[in-house]
PDB file of C-alpha atoms and ligand atoms in Angstrom:
ATOM      1  CA  MET A  22      -2.091-127.526-111.391  1.00 86.00           C
ATOM      2  CA  ILE A  23      -0.620-129.630-108.209  1.00 93.00           C
ATOM      3  CA  ASN A  24       1.925-127.833-106.705  1.00 96.00           C
ATOM      4  CA  ARG A  25       4.909-129.676-105.299  1.00 97.00           C
ATOM      5  CA  HIS A  26       5.849-128.563-101.754  1.00 97.00           C
ATOM      6  CA  LEU A  27       8.896-130.036 -99.434  1.00 98.00           C
ATOM      7  CA  GLN A  28       8.266-133.506 -98.575  1.00 97.00           C
ATOM      8  CA  GLN A  29      11.600-134.521 -96.668  1.00 98.00           C
ATOM      9  CA  ILE A  30      15.019-132.854 -96.051  1.00 98.00           C
ATOM     10  CA  ILE A  31      18.177-134.400 -96.163  1.00 98.00           C
ATOM     11  CA  PRO A  32      21.365-132.654 -94.698  1.00 97.00           C
ATOM     12  CA  ALA A  33      24.673-133.184 -96.166  1.00 96.00           C
ATOM     13  CA  THR A  34      27.064-134.714 -93.832  1.00 95.00           C
ATOM     14  CA  SER A  35      31.329-134.128 -94.633  1.00 94.00           C
ATOM     15  CA  VAL A  36      32.456-137.036 -95.963  1.00 93.00           C
ATOM     16  CA  SER A  37      35.850-137.838 -98.043  1.00 91.00           C
ATOM     17  CA  ASP A  38      35.953-139.625-100.963  1.00 90.00           C
ATOM     18  CA  GLY A  39      38.771-140.276-103.660  1.00 89.00           C
ATOM     19  CA  ALA A  40      42.002-139.849-102.643  1.00 87.00           C
ATOM     20  CA  GLY A  41      40.758-137.712 -99.236  1.00 88.00           C
ATOM     21  CA  VAL A  42      39.010-134.796-101.475  1.00 90.00           C
ATOM     22  CA  LYS A  43      36.494-133.063 -98.896  1.00 91.00           C
ATOM     23  CA  ILE A  44      32.814-133.026 -99.697  1.00 93.00           C
ATOM     24  CA  LYS A  45      29.353-133.117 -98.411  1.00 96.00           C
ATOM     25  CA  ARG A  46      27.084-135.875 -99.362  1.00 97.00           C
ATOM     26  CA  SER A  47      23.421-135.670 -99.012  1.00 97.00           C
ATOM     27  CA  LEU A  48      21.414-137.841-100.852  1.00 97.00           C
ATOM     28  CA  GLY A  49      23.239-141.790-101.059  1.00 96.00           C
ATOM     29  CA  LEU A  50      24.678-141.336 -97.663  1.00 94.00           C
ATOM     30  CA  ASN A  51      22.805-144.478 -97.216  1.00 94.00           C
ATOM     31  CA  ALA A  52      21.051-146.726 -99.584  1.00 93.00           C
ATOM     32  CA  GLN A  53      17.683-144.990 -97.676  1.00 94.00           C
ATOM     33  CA  LEU A  54      18.891-141.705 -99.049  1.00 96.00           C
ATOM     34  CA  ARG A  55      18.449-142.638-102.884  1.00 97.00           C
ATOM     35  CA  PHE A  56      15.524-140.284-105.126  1.00 98.00           C
ATOM     36  CA  ASP A  57      15.582-142.911-107.802  1.00 98.00           C
ATOM     37  CA  PRO A  58      16.850-142.330-110.201  1.00 98.00           C
ATOM     38  CA  PHE A  59      19.051-140.166-108.761  1.00 98.00           C
ATOM     39  CA  LEU A  60      21.582-142.330-106.418  1.00 98.00           C
ATOM     40  CA  MET A  61      23.827-139.910-104.844  1.00 98.00           C
ATOM     41  CA  LEU A  62      24.352-135.863-104.809  1.00 98.00           C
ATOM     42  CA  ASP A  63      27.707-134.314-103.667  1.00 96.00           C
ATOM     43  CA  CYS A  64      29.403-131.153-103.221  1.00 96.00           C
ATOM     44  CA  PHE A  65      32.594-130.252-103.182  1.00 93.00           C
ATOM     45  CA  GLY A  66      33.986-126.458-102.016  1.00 87.00           C
ATOM     46  CA  SER A  67      37.261-125.406-100.786  1.00 87.00           C
ATOM     47  CA  GLU A  68      39.693-122.662-101.109  1.00 87.00           C
ATOM     48  CA  GLN A  69      41.944-124.965 -99.021  1.00 88.00           C
ATOM     49  CA  ALA A  70      44.199-127.140-101.809  1.00 88.00           C
ATOM     50  CA  GLY A  71      44.681-129.613 -98.939  1.00 88.00           C
ATOM     51  CA  ASP A  72      40.680-130.315 -98.979  1.00 89.00           C
ATOM     52  CA  TYR A  73      41.001-131.537-102.943  1.00 88.00           C
ATOM     53  CA  ILE A  74      44.950-131.413-104.376  1.00 89.00           C
ATOM     54  CA  LYS A  75      45.149-135.621-104.305  1.00 91.00           C
ATOM     55  CA  GLY A  76      41.727-135.486-106.434  1.00 90.00           C
ATOM     56  CA  PHE A  77      40.063-138.961-107.813  1.00 91.00           C
ATOM     57  CA  PRO A  78      42.874-140.992-109.275  1.00 91.00           C
ATOM     58  CA  PRO A  79      41.889-143.838-111.587  1.00 91.00           C
ATOM     59  CA  HIS A  80      38.457-145.848-110.529  1.00 93.00           C
ATOM     60  CA  PRO A  81      35.825-147.689-111.693  1.00 94.00           C
ATOM     61  CA  HIS A  82      32.388-147.099-112.287  1.00 96.00           C
ATOM     62  CA  ARG A  83      29.724-149.463-113.858  1.00 96.00           C
ATOM     63  CA  GLY A  84      25.906-149.052-114.781  1.00 97.00           C
ATOM     64  CA  PHE A  85      24.910-145.593-114.111  1.00 98.00           C
ATOM     65  CA  GLU A  86      25.504-142.178-115.068  1.00 97.00           C
ATOM     66  CA  THR A  87      27.951-139.585-113.490  1.00 96.00           C
ATOM     67  CA  VAL A  88      27.199-136.044-113.988  1.00 97.00           C
ATOM     68  CA  THR A  89      30.041-133.563-112.410  1.00 96.00           C
ATOM     69  CA  TYR A  90      29.333-129.774-112.569  1.00 97.00           C
ATOM     70  CA  MET A  91      31.943-127.351-111.928  1.00 96.00           C
ATOM     71  CA  LEU A  92      31.239-124.176-110.596  1.00 96.00           C
ATOM     72  CA  ASP A  93      34.637-122.983-109.759  1.00 95.00           C
ATOM     73  CA  GLY A  94      38.143-124.259-110.463  1.00 94.00           C
ATOM     74  CA  HIS A  95      39.981-126.444-112.763  1.00 93.00           C
ATOM     75  CA  MET A  96      39.849-130.629-113.340  1.00 93.00           C
ATOM     76  CA  LEU A  97      41.124-132.698-115.813  1.00 93.00           C
ATOM     77  CA  HIS A  98      39.339-135.956-116.706  1.00 93.00           C
ATOM     78  CA  GLU A  99      40.744-138.771-118.484  1.00 92.00           C
ATOM     79  CA  ASP A 100      39.717-142.228-119.128  1.00 90.00           C
ATOM     80  CA  HIS A 101      40.203-145.688-120.449  1.00 88.00           C
ATOM     81  CA  LEU A 102      38.772-144.680-123.776  1.00 85.00           C
ATOM     82  CA  GLY A 103      41.169-142.002-124.151  1.00 87.00           C
ATOM     83  CA  ASN A 104      39.184-139.032-123.297  1.00 88.00           C
ATOM     84  CA  LYS A 105      40.585-135.940-121.758  1.00 91.00           C
ATOM     85  CA  GLY A 106      38.549-132.867-120.899  1.00 89.00           C
ATOM     86  CA  HIS A 107      39.508-130.002-118.725  1.00 92.00           C
ATOM     87  CA  LEU A 108      36.190-129.322-116.772  1.00 92.00           C
ATOM     88  CA  LYS A 109      36.313-125.078-116.181  1.00 93.00           C
ATOM     89  CA  SER A 110      34.116-123.009-114.007  1.00 95.00           C
ATOM     90  CA  GLY A 111      30.440-123.036-115.477  1.00 96.00           C
ATOM     91  CA  GLY A 112      31.032-126.614-117.456  1.00 96.00           C
ATOM     92  CA  VAL A 113      29.630-130.302-116.759  1.00 96.00           C
ATOM     93  CA  GLN A 114      30.762-133.303-117.826  1.00 95.00           C
ATOM     94  CA  TRP A 115      28.521-136.083-118.437  1.00 95.00           C
ATOM     95  CA  MET A 116      29.521-139.649-118.208  1.00 94.00           C
ATOM     96  CA  THR A 117      27.586-142.795-118.839  1.00 95.00           C
ATOM     97  CA  ALA A 118      29.995-145.436-117.258  1.00 94.00           C
ATOM     98  CA  GLY A 119      27.190-148.284-118.960  1.00 94.00           C
ATOM     99  CA  ARG A 120      29.327-151.575-118.886  1.00 94.00           C
ATOM    100  CA  GLY A 121      32.405-149.843-117.850  1.00 94.00           C
ATOM    101  CA  ILE A 122      34.696-146.992-117.450  1.00 93.00           C
ATOM    102  CA  ILE A 123      38.062-146.161-115.216  1.00 93.00           C
ATOM    103  CA  HIS A 124      38.844-142.750-114.951  1.00 93.00           C
ATOM    104  CA  SER A 125      40.331-140.311-112.794  1.00 93.00           C
ATOM    105  CA  GLU A 126      39.464-136.710-111.995  1.00 92.00           C
ATOM    106  CA  MET A 127      42.324-134.309-111.034  1.00 92.00           C
ATOM    107  CA  PRO A 128      42.455-130.814-109.952  1.00 91.00           C
ATOM    108  CA  GLN A 129      44.386-128.900-112.264  1.00 91.00           C
ATOM    109  CA  GLN A 130      45.039-126.029-109.359  1.00 86.00           C
ATOM    110  CA  GLU A 131      47.266-125.828-106.775  1.00 86.00           C
ATOM    111  CA  GLN A 132      45.360-123.156-104.877  1.00 88.00           C
ATOM    112  CA  GLY A 133      42.199-121.261-104.916  1.00 90.00           C
ATOM    113  CA  LEU A 134      38.506-122.118-104.764  1.00 90.00           C
ATOM    114  CA  MET A 135      37.460-125.474-106.182  1.00 91.00           C
ATOM    115  CA  ARG A 136      34.000-125.833-105.931  1.00 94.00           C
ATOM    116  CA  GLY A 137      31.455-127.938-107.976  1.00 95.00           C
ATOM    117  CA  LEU A 138      28.852-130.695-107.395  1.00 96.00           C
ATOM    118  CA  GLN A 139      28.392-134.556-108.691  1.00 96.00           C
ATOM    119  CA  LEU A 140      25.582-136.567-109.261  1.00 98.00           C
ATOM    120  CA  TRP A 141      24.824-140.179-109.897  1.00 98.00           C
ATOM    121  CA  LEU A 142      22.224-140.965-112.009  1.00 98.00           C
ATOM    122  CA  ASN A 143      20.921-144.318-112.292  1.00 98.00           C
ATOM    123  CA  LEU A 144      20.496-146.607-115.820  1.00 98.00           C
ATOM    124  CA  PRO A 145      17.696-148.817-116.021  1.00 98.00           C
ATOM    125  CA  ALA A 146      18.717-152.354-116.176  1.00 98.00           C
ATOM    126  CA  SER A 147      18.541-152.491-120.283  1.00 97.00           C
ATOM    127  CA  GLU A 148      20.802-150.056-120.543  1.00 97.00           C
ATOM    128  CA  LYS A 149      23.326-150.745-117.440  1.00 97.00           C
ATOM    129  CA  MET A 150      25.540-152.657-120.386  1.00 94.00           C
ATOM    130  CA  LYS A 151      25.913-150.375-122.959  1.00 93.00           C
ATOM    131  CA  PRO A 152      28.711-148.619-124.100  1.00 91.00           C
ATOM    132  CA  ALA A 153      30.757-146.260-122.212  1.00 92.00           C
ATOM    133  CA  THR A 154      29.971-142.264-123.521  1.00 90.00           C
ATOM    134  CA  TYR A 155      31.346-139.098-122.165  1.00 88.00           C
ATOM    135  CA  ALA A 156      30.743-135.345-123.116  1.00 91.00           C
ATOM    136  CA  ASP A 157      32.441-132.203-122.059  1.00 93.00           C
ATOM    137  CA  ILE A 158      29.762-129.336-122.188  1.00 95.00           C
ATOM    138  CA  PRO A 159      31.324-125.799-121.990  1.00 95.00           C
ATOM    139  CA  PRO A 160      29.559-123.068-120.103  1.00 96.00           C
ATOM    140  CA  GLN A 161      28.732-121.804-123.526  1.00 96.00           C
ATOM    141  CA  LYS A 162      26.687-124.598-124.466  1.00 96.00           C
ATOM    142  CA  ILE A 163      24.380-124.116-121.490  1.00 97.00           C
ATOM    143  CA  PRO A 164      21.708-121.774-122.329  1.00 97.00           C
ATOM    144  CA  LEU A 165      20.813-118.907-119.435  1.00 97.00           C
ATOM    145  CA  CYS A 166      17.363-117.656-119.163  1.00 96.00           C
ATOM    146  CA  ARG A 167      16.252-114.882-117.485  1.00 96.00           C
ATOM    147  CA  PRO A 168      12.415-115.499-117.269  1.00 95.00           C
ATOM    148  CA  ALA A 169      12.189-112.309-114.342  1.00 95.00           C
ATOM    149  CA  ASN A 170      14.129-109.618-112.958  1.00 97.00           C
ATOM    150  CA  GLY A 171      16.501-110.715-110.566  1.00 98.00           C
ATOM    151  CA  VAL A 172      15.826-114.475-111.791  1.00 98.00           C
ATOM    152  CA  SER A 173      18.109-116.519-114.216  1.00 98.00           C
ATOM    153  CA  VAL A 174      17.777-120.397-115.291  1.00 98.00           C
ATOM    154  CA  LYS A 175      20.930-122.150-116.436  1.00 98.00           C
ATOM    155  CA  VAL A 176      19.419-125.215-118.188  1.00 98.00           C
ATOM    156  CA  ILE A 177      22.225-128.216-118.161  1.00 98.00           C
ATOM    157  CA  ALA A 178      19.863-130.911-118.641  1.00 98.00           C
ATOM    158  CA  GLY A 179      15.994-131.478-120.462  1.00 97.00           C
ATOM    159  CA  SER A 180      14.003-128.365-120.937  1.00 96.00           C
ATOM    160  CA  PHE A 181      12.630-125.557-119.048  1.00 96.00           C
ATOM    161  CA  GLN A 182       9.491-123.411-119.951  1.00 91.00           C
ATOM    162  CA  TYR A 183       8.925-120.302-119.337  1.00 87.00           C
ATOM    163  CA  ASP A 184       6.142-117.422-120.653  1.00 82.00           C
ATOM    164  CA  GLY A 185       5.269-119.848-123.534  1.00 86.00           C
ATOM    165  CA  ASN A 186       9.236-120.197-124.036  1.00 90.00           C
ATOM    166  CA  GLU A 187      10.470-123.383-123.986  1.00 94.00           C
ATOM    167  CA  VAL A 188      14.336-123.535-123.630  1.00 96.00           C
ATOM    168  CA  GLN A 189      16.531-127.059-124.538  1.00 97.00           C
ATOM    169  CA  GLY A 190      19.472-127.863-122.551  1.00 97.00           C
ATOM    170  CA  PRO A 191      22.646-129.647-124.199  1.00 97.00           C
ATOM    171  CA  ILE A 192      21.597-133.127-122.788  1.00 96.00           C
ATOM    172  CA  LEU A 193      18.050-134.262-123.840  1.00 95.00           C
ATOM    173  CA  GLY A 194      16.599-137.523-124.857  1.00 91.00           C
ATOM    174  CA  LEU A 195      17.822-139.967-121.897  1.00 96.00           C
ATOM    175  CA  SER A 196      15.239-142.775-120.983  1.00 96.00           C
ATOM    176  CA  THR A 197      15.378-140.882-117.176  1.00 98.00           C
ATOM    177  CA  GLU A 198      14.545-138.020-118.938  1.00 98.00           C
ATOM    178  CA  PRO A 199      16.703-135.672-116.035  1.00 98.00           C
ATOM    179  CA  GLN A 200      15.929-132.203-115.900  1.00 98.00           C
ATOM    180  CA  PHE A 201      19.217-130.400-114.051  1.00 98.00           C
ATOM    181  CA  TYR A 202      18.863-126.128-113.790  1.00 98.00           C
ATOM    182  CA  ASP A 203      21.093-123.843-112.185  1.00 98.00           C
ATOM    183  CA  ILE A 204      18.906-121.367-110.773  1.00 98.00           C
ATOM    184  CA  ARG A 205      19.971-118.139-109.141  1.00 98.00           C
ATOM    185  CA  LEU A 206      17.126-115.983-107.117  1.00 98.00           C
ATOM    186  CA  GLN A 207      17.503-112.340-105.816  1.00 98.00           C
ATOM    187  CA  ALA A 208      16.445-111.481-102.662  1.00 98.00           C
ATOM    188  CA  GLY A 209      12.855-111.091-102.687  1.00 98.00           C
ATOM    189  CA  THR A 210      11.869-112.937-106.091  1.00 98.00           C
ATOM    190  CA  GLU A 211      10.332-116.040-106.865  1.00 97.00           C
ATOM    191  CA  LEU A 212       9.958-118.692-109.676  1.00 97.00           C
ATOM    192  CA  LYS A 213       7.177-120.982-110.577  1.00 96.00           C
ATOM    193  CA  LEU A 214       8.830-124.586-112.717  1.00 95.00           C
ATOM    194  CA  THR A 215       6.662-126.898-114.820  1.00 94.00           C
ATOM    195  CA  LEU A 216       7.517-130.008-113.791  1.00 95.00           C
ATOM    196  CA  PRO A 217       6.273-133.499-114.929  1.00 95.00           C
ATOM    197  CA  GLN A 218       3.814-134.846-112.767  1.00 95.00           C
ATOM    198  CA  ASP A 219       5.557-138.088-111.716  1.00 93.00           C
ATOM    199  CA  HIS A 220       9.234-137.365-111.790  1.00 98.00           C
ATOM    200  CA  HIS A 221      11.030-137.389-108.399  1.00 98.00           C
ATOM    201  CA  ALA A 222      12.369-133.948-107.876  1.00 98.00           C
ATOM    202  CA  LEU A 223      14.735-132.256-105.557  1.00 98.00           C
ATOM    203  CA  LEU A 224      16.694-128.904-104.331  1.00 98.00           C
ATOM    204  CA  TYR A 225      19.982-128.470-103.653  1.00 98.00           C
ATOM    205  CA  PRO A 226      20.583-124.571-102.371  1.00 98.00           C
ATOM    206  CA  PHE A 227      24.730-124.560-102.584  1.00 97.00           C
ATOM    207  CA  GLU A 228      24.913-121.349-101.631  1.00 97.00           C
ATOM    208  CA  GLY A 229      21.681-119.451 -99.416  1.00 98.00           C
ATOM    209  CA  ALA A 230      18.552-120.421 -98.395  1.00 98.00           C
ATOM    210  CA  VAL A 231      15.372-121.040-100.319  1.00 98.00           C
ATOM    211  CA  ALA A 232      12.117-121.349 -99.311  1.00 98.00           C
ATOM    212  CA  VAL A 233       9.476-123.680-101.655  1.00 98.00           C
ATOM    213  CA  LYS A 234       5.947-121.575-101.229  1.00 97.00           C
ATOM    214  CA  ASN A 235       2.407-123.044-101.648  1.00 96.00           C
ATOM    215  CA  ALA A 236      -0.151-120.481-101.123  1.00 90.00           C
ATOM    216  CA  ASP A 237       0.532-118.541 -97.800  1.00 84.00           C
ATOM    217  CA  THR A 238       2.983-121.373 -96.524  1.00 94.00           C
ATOM    218  CA  LEU A 239       6.897-120.992 -97.205  1.00 97.00           C
ATOM    219  CA  GLN A 240       8.854-123.920 -96.020  1.00 98.00           C
ATOM    220  CA  GLN A 241      12.616-123.122 -95.769  1.00 98.00           C
ATOM    221  CA  LEU A 242      15.332-125.005 -97.120  1.00 98.00           C
ATOM    222  CA  LYS A 243      19.160-124.614 -95.646  1.00 98.00           C
ATOM    223  CA  GLU A 244      21.906-124.332 -97.921  1.00 98.00           C
ATOM    224  CA  HIS A 245      23.320-128.014 -97.957  1.00 97.00           C
ATOM    225  CA  HIS A 246      20.382-129.447 -97.292  1.00 98.00           C
ATOM    226  CA  ALA A 247      18.766-131.752-100.336  1.00 98.00           C
ATOM    227  CA  GLY A 248      14.938-130.869-100.173  1.00 98.00           C
ATOM    228  CA  LEU A 249      12.980-133.925-101.676  1.00 98.00           C
ATOM    229  CA  LEU A 250       9.900-132.625-103.115  1.00 98.00           C
ATOM    230  CA  SER A 251       6.492-134.130-103.319  1.00 98.00           C
ATOM    231  CA  GLN A 252       4.718-135.330-106.915  1.00 97.00           C
ATOM    232  CA  GLY A 253       2.993-132.212-109.021  1.00 97.00           C
ATOM    233  CA  ASN A 254       3.314-130.513-111.702  1.00 94.00           C
ATOM    234  CA  SER A 255       4.759-127.116-110.670  1.00 96.00           C
ATOM    235  CA  VAL A 256       7.027-125.662-107.949  1.00 97.00           C
ATOM    236  CA  THR A 257       6.919-122.350-106.541  1.00 97.00           C
ATOM    237  CA  LEU A 258      10.614-121.299-105.381  1.00 98.00           C
ATOM    238  CA  PHE A 259      10.812-117.659-102.957  1.00 98.00           C
ATOM    239  CA  ALA A 260      14.074-116.467-102.284  1.00 98.00           C
ATOM    240  CA  ASN A 261      14.308-114.260 -98.641  1.00 96.00           C
ATOM    241  CA  ALA A 262      17.957-113.501 -99.416  1.00 98.00           C
ATOM    242  CA  ASP A 263      19.892-114.288-102.523  1.00 98.00           C
ATOM    243  CA  VAL A 264      20.585-118.169-103.544  1.00 98.00           C
ATOM    244  CA  SER A 265      21.797-120.263-105.715  1.00 98.00           C
ATOM    245  CA  VAL A 266      20.032-123.432-106.089  1.00 98.00           C
ATOM    246  CA  ILE A 267      20.071-127.008-108.039  1.00 98.00           C
ATOM    247  CA  LEU A 268      16.624-128.436-109.011  1.00 98.00           C
ATOM    248  CA  LEU A 269      16.903-131.825-110.052  1.00 98.00           C
ATOM    249  CA  ALA A 270      13.940-133.992-111.553  1.00 98.00           C
ATOM    250  CA  GLY A 271      13.905-137.412-113.407  1.00 98.00           C
ATOM    251  CA  LYS A 272      11.562-139.866-114.273  1.00 98.00           C
ATOM    252  CA  PRO A 273      11.746-142.796-111.424  1.00 98.00           C
ATOM    253  CA  ILE A 274      12.986-146.532-113.027  1.00 98.00           C
ATOM    254  CA  ASN A 275      11.338-148.321-110.158  1.00 98.00           C
ATOM    255  CA  GLU A 276      14.244-151.157-110.332  1.00 98.00           C
ATOM    256  CA  PRO A 277      15.663-153.116-107.367  1.00 98.00           C
ATOM    257  CA  ILE A 278      19.302-151.360-106.476  1.00 98.00           C
ATOM    258  CA  ALA A 279      22.320-153.414-105.711  1.00 97.00           C
ATOM    259  CA  GLN A 280      25.203-151.314-105.084  1.00 97.00           C
ATOM    260  CA  TYR A 281      28.759-151.967-103.853  1.00 95.00           C
ATOM    261  CA  GLY A 282      30.814-148.861-103.709  1.00 91.00           C
ATOM    262  CA  PRO A 283      31.425-147.506-107.794  1.00 94.00           C
ATOM    263  CA  PHE A 284      29.135-150.547-109.005  1.00 96.00           C
ATOM    264  CA  VAL A 285      25.345-149.822-109.288  1.00 98.00           C
ATOM    265  CA  MET A 286      23.204-153.098-110.542  1.00 98.00           C
ATOM    266  CA  ASN A 287      20.016-154.676-110.239  1.00 98.00           C
ATOM    267  CA  THR A 288      20.938-157.985-108.391  1.00 97.00           C
ATOM    268  CA  PRO A 289      23.882-158.794-106.127  1.00 97.00           C
ATOM    269  CA  ALA A 290      24.910-161.731-108.829  1.00 97.00           C
ATOM    270  CA  GLU A 291      25.270-158.465-111.033  1.00 97.00           C
ATOM    271  CA  ILE A 292      27.822-156.889-108.832  1.00 96.00           C
ATOM    272  CA  GLU A 293      29.985-159.951-108.430  1.00 95.00           C
ATOM    273  CA  GLN A 294      30.222-159.933-112.126  1.00 95.00           C
ATOM    274  CA  ALA A 295      31.030-156.356-112.195  1.00 94.00           C
ATOM    275  CA  ILE A 296      33.869-157.197-109.637  1.00 93.00           C
ATOM    276  CA  ARG A 297      35.296-160.330-111.340  1.00 93.00           C
ATOM    277  CA  ASP A 298      35.950-158.338-114.825  1.00 92.00           C
ATOM    278  CA  TYR A 299      37.239-155.694-112.965  1.00 92.00           C
ATOM    279  CA  GLN A 300      39.935-157.736-111.329  1.00 90.00           C
ATOM    280  CA  GLN A 301      40.195-159.666-114.525  1.00 89.00           C
ATOM    281  CA  GLY A 302      40.317-156.222-116.618  1.00 86.00           C
ATOM    282  CA  LYS A 303      37.435-157.092-118.324  1.00 86.00           C
ATOM    283  CA  LEU A 304      35.327-154.166-116.954  1.00 85.00           C
ATOM    284  CA  THR A 305      36.051-151.811-119.984  1.00 78.00           C
ATOM    285  CA  ALA A 306      36.816-154.525-122.810  1.00 69.00           C
ATOM    286  CA  ALA A 307      35.460-155.156-126.020  1.00 55.00           C
ATOM    287  CA  GLY A 308      32.176-153.486-127.593  1.00 57.00           C
ATOM    288  CA  PRO A 309      31.864-150.449-129.667  1.00 56.00           C
ATOM    289  CA  ALA A 310      32.515-146.862-127.914  1.00 56.00           C
ATOM    290  CA  GLY A 311      29.444-144.860-127.408  1.00 60.00           C
ATOM    291  CA  GLN A 312      28.631-141.712-127.822  1.00 64.00           C
ATOM    292  CA  ILE A 313      26.678-138.967-126.463  1.00 64.00           C
ATOM    293  CA  THR A 314      25.023-136.567-128.937  1.00 71.00           C
ATOM    294  CA  LEU A 315      24.949-132.836-127.372  1.00 72.00           C
ATOM    295  CA  ASN A 316      21.761-131.042-128.429  1.00 72.00           C
ATOM    296  CA  THR A 317      22.413-128.291-130.005  1.00 68.00           C
ATOM    297  CA  PRO A 318      19.008-126.027-130.598  1.00 54.00           C
ATOM    298  CA  ALA A 319      18.915-123.914-133.728  1.00 47.00           C
TER     299      ALA A 319
HETATM  300 FE1   FE B 414      34.535-141.251-110.952  1.00 64.92          FE
END
């Protein structure tokens, strides 16, 4: 077993996006701060309505997937395909923009806490122009594992192995093989996770701090810092105090990236095409609607 350690830390920076929603961005702050296949990781969280109320009015995407994990609050997603989904605490929205989608994400509350994460996951060239697809995953479809006392893991994507068990999440079978866990550790507990050797993996503690343990060393990762891990087939997390941390792992695509705002392609010419298609109303034209099939283990 090769145990992974922290090899790079990206502190989140406060930025605003959409129609003035305040977010903390770590991955994706600039082109050097991606971690193939992960393009961007945003965390939003505020009890002040002014920080989120204007939401994300209609905007396009092409060439990748967006994953929204709602921790607290209520947002409404609507897109040009006619999809309409209420995203509530503990729920996930997995959207494959593919050749193009135009959608909005608007808060459905005028007060109280709104908190969650949004991840941008790249697609390989062969899938960038596939039909747009969309899945709402309600909290009850996300398995919760309790591998030890004081340790819980929600499996949003991929599968989680412990004590000879394998628990599959609702999102499986994508070419980037994403693993997406929400891990809660109580003070003094630790968790050893198995990960595919060559997948890029990172941690993002969104409440509290976590440590990565190797023999007798502990590398600390503070709240709202993205911790990129070295390669290896396991990682051991340790909590000095209660922590909630996201673990993401995915298979690198190893292709060139050309990005202009919400369009992520391989070449500048493809970006120009995306902009032209959007301006001419062709971003979302033609082609059958796609479908994401949720994995529902028996
Ligand atoms: Fe969007």
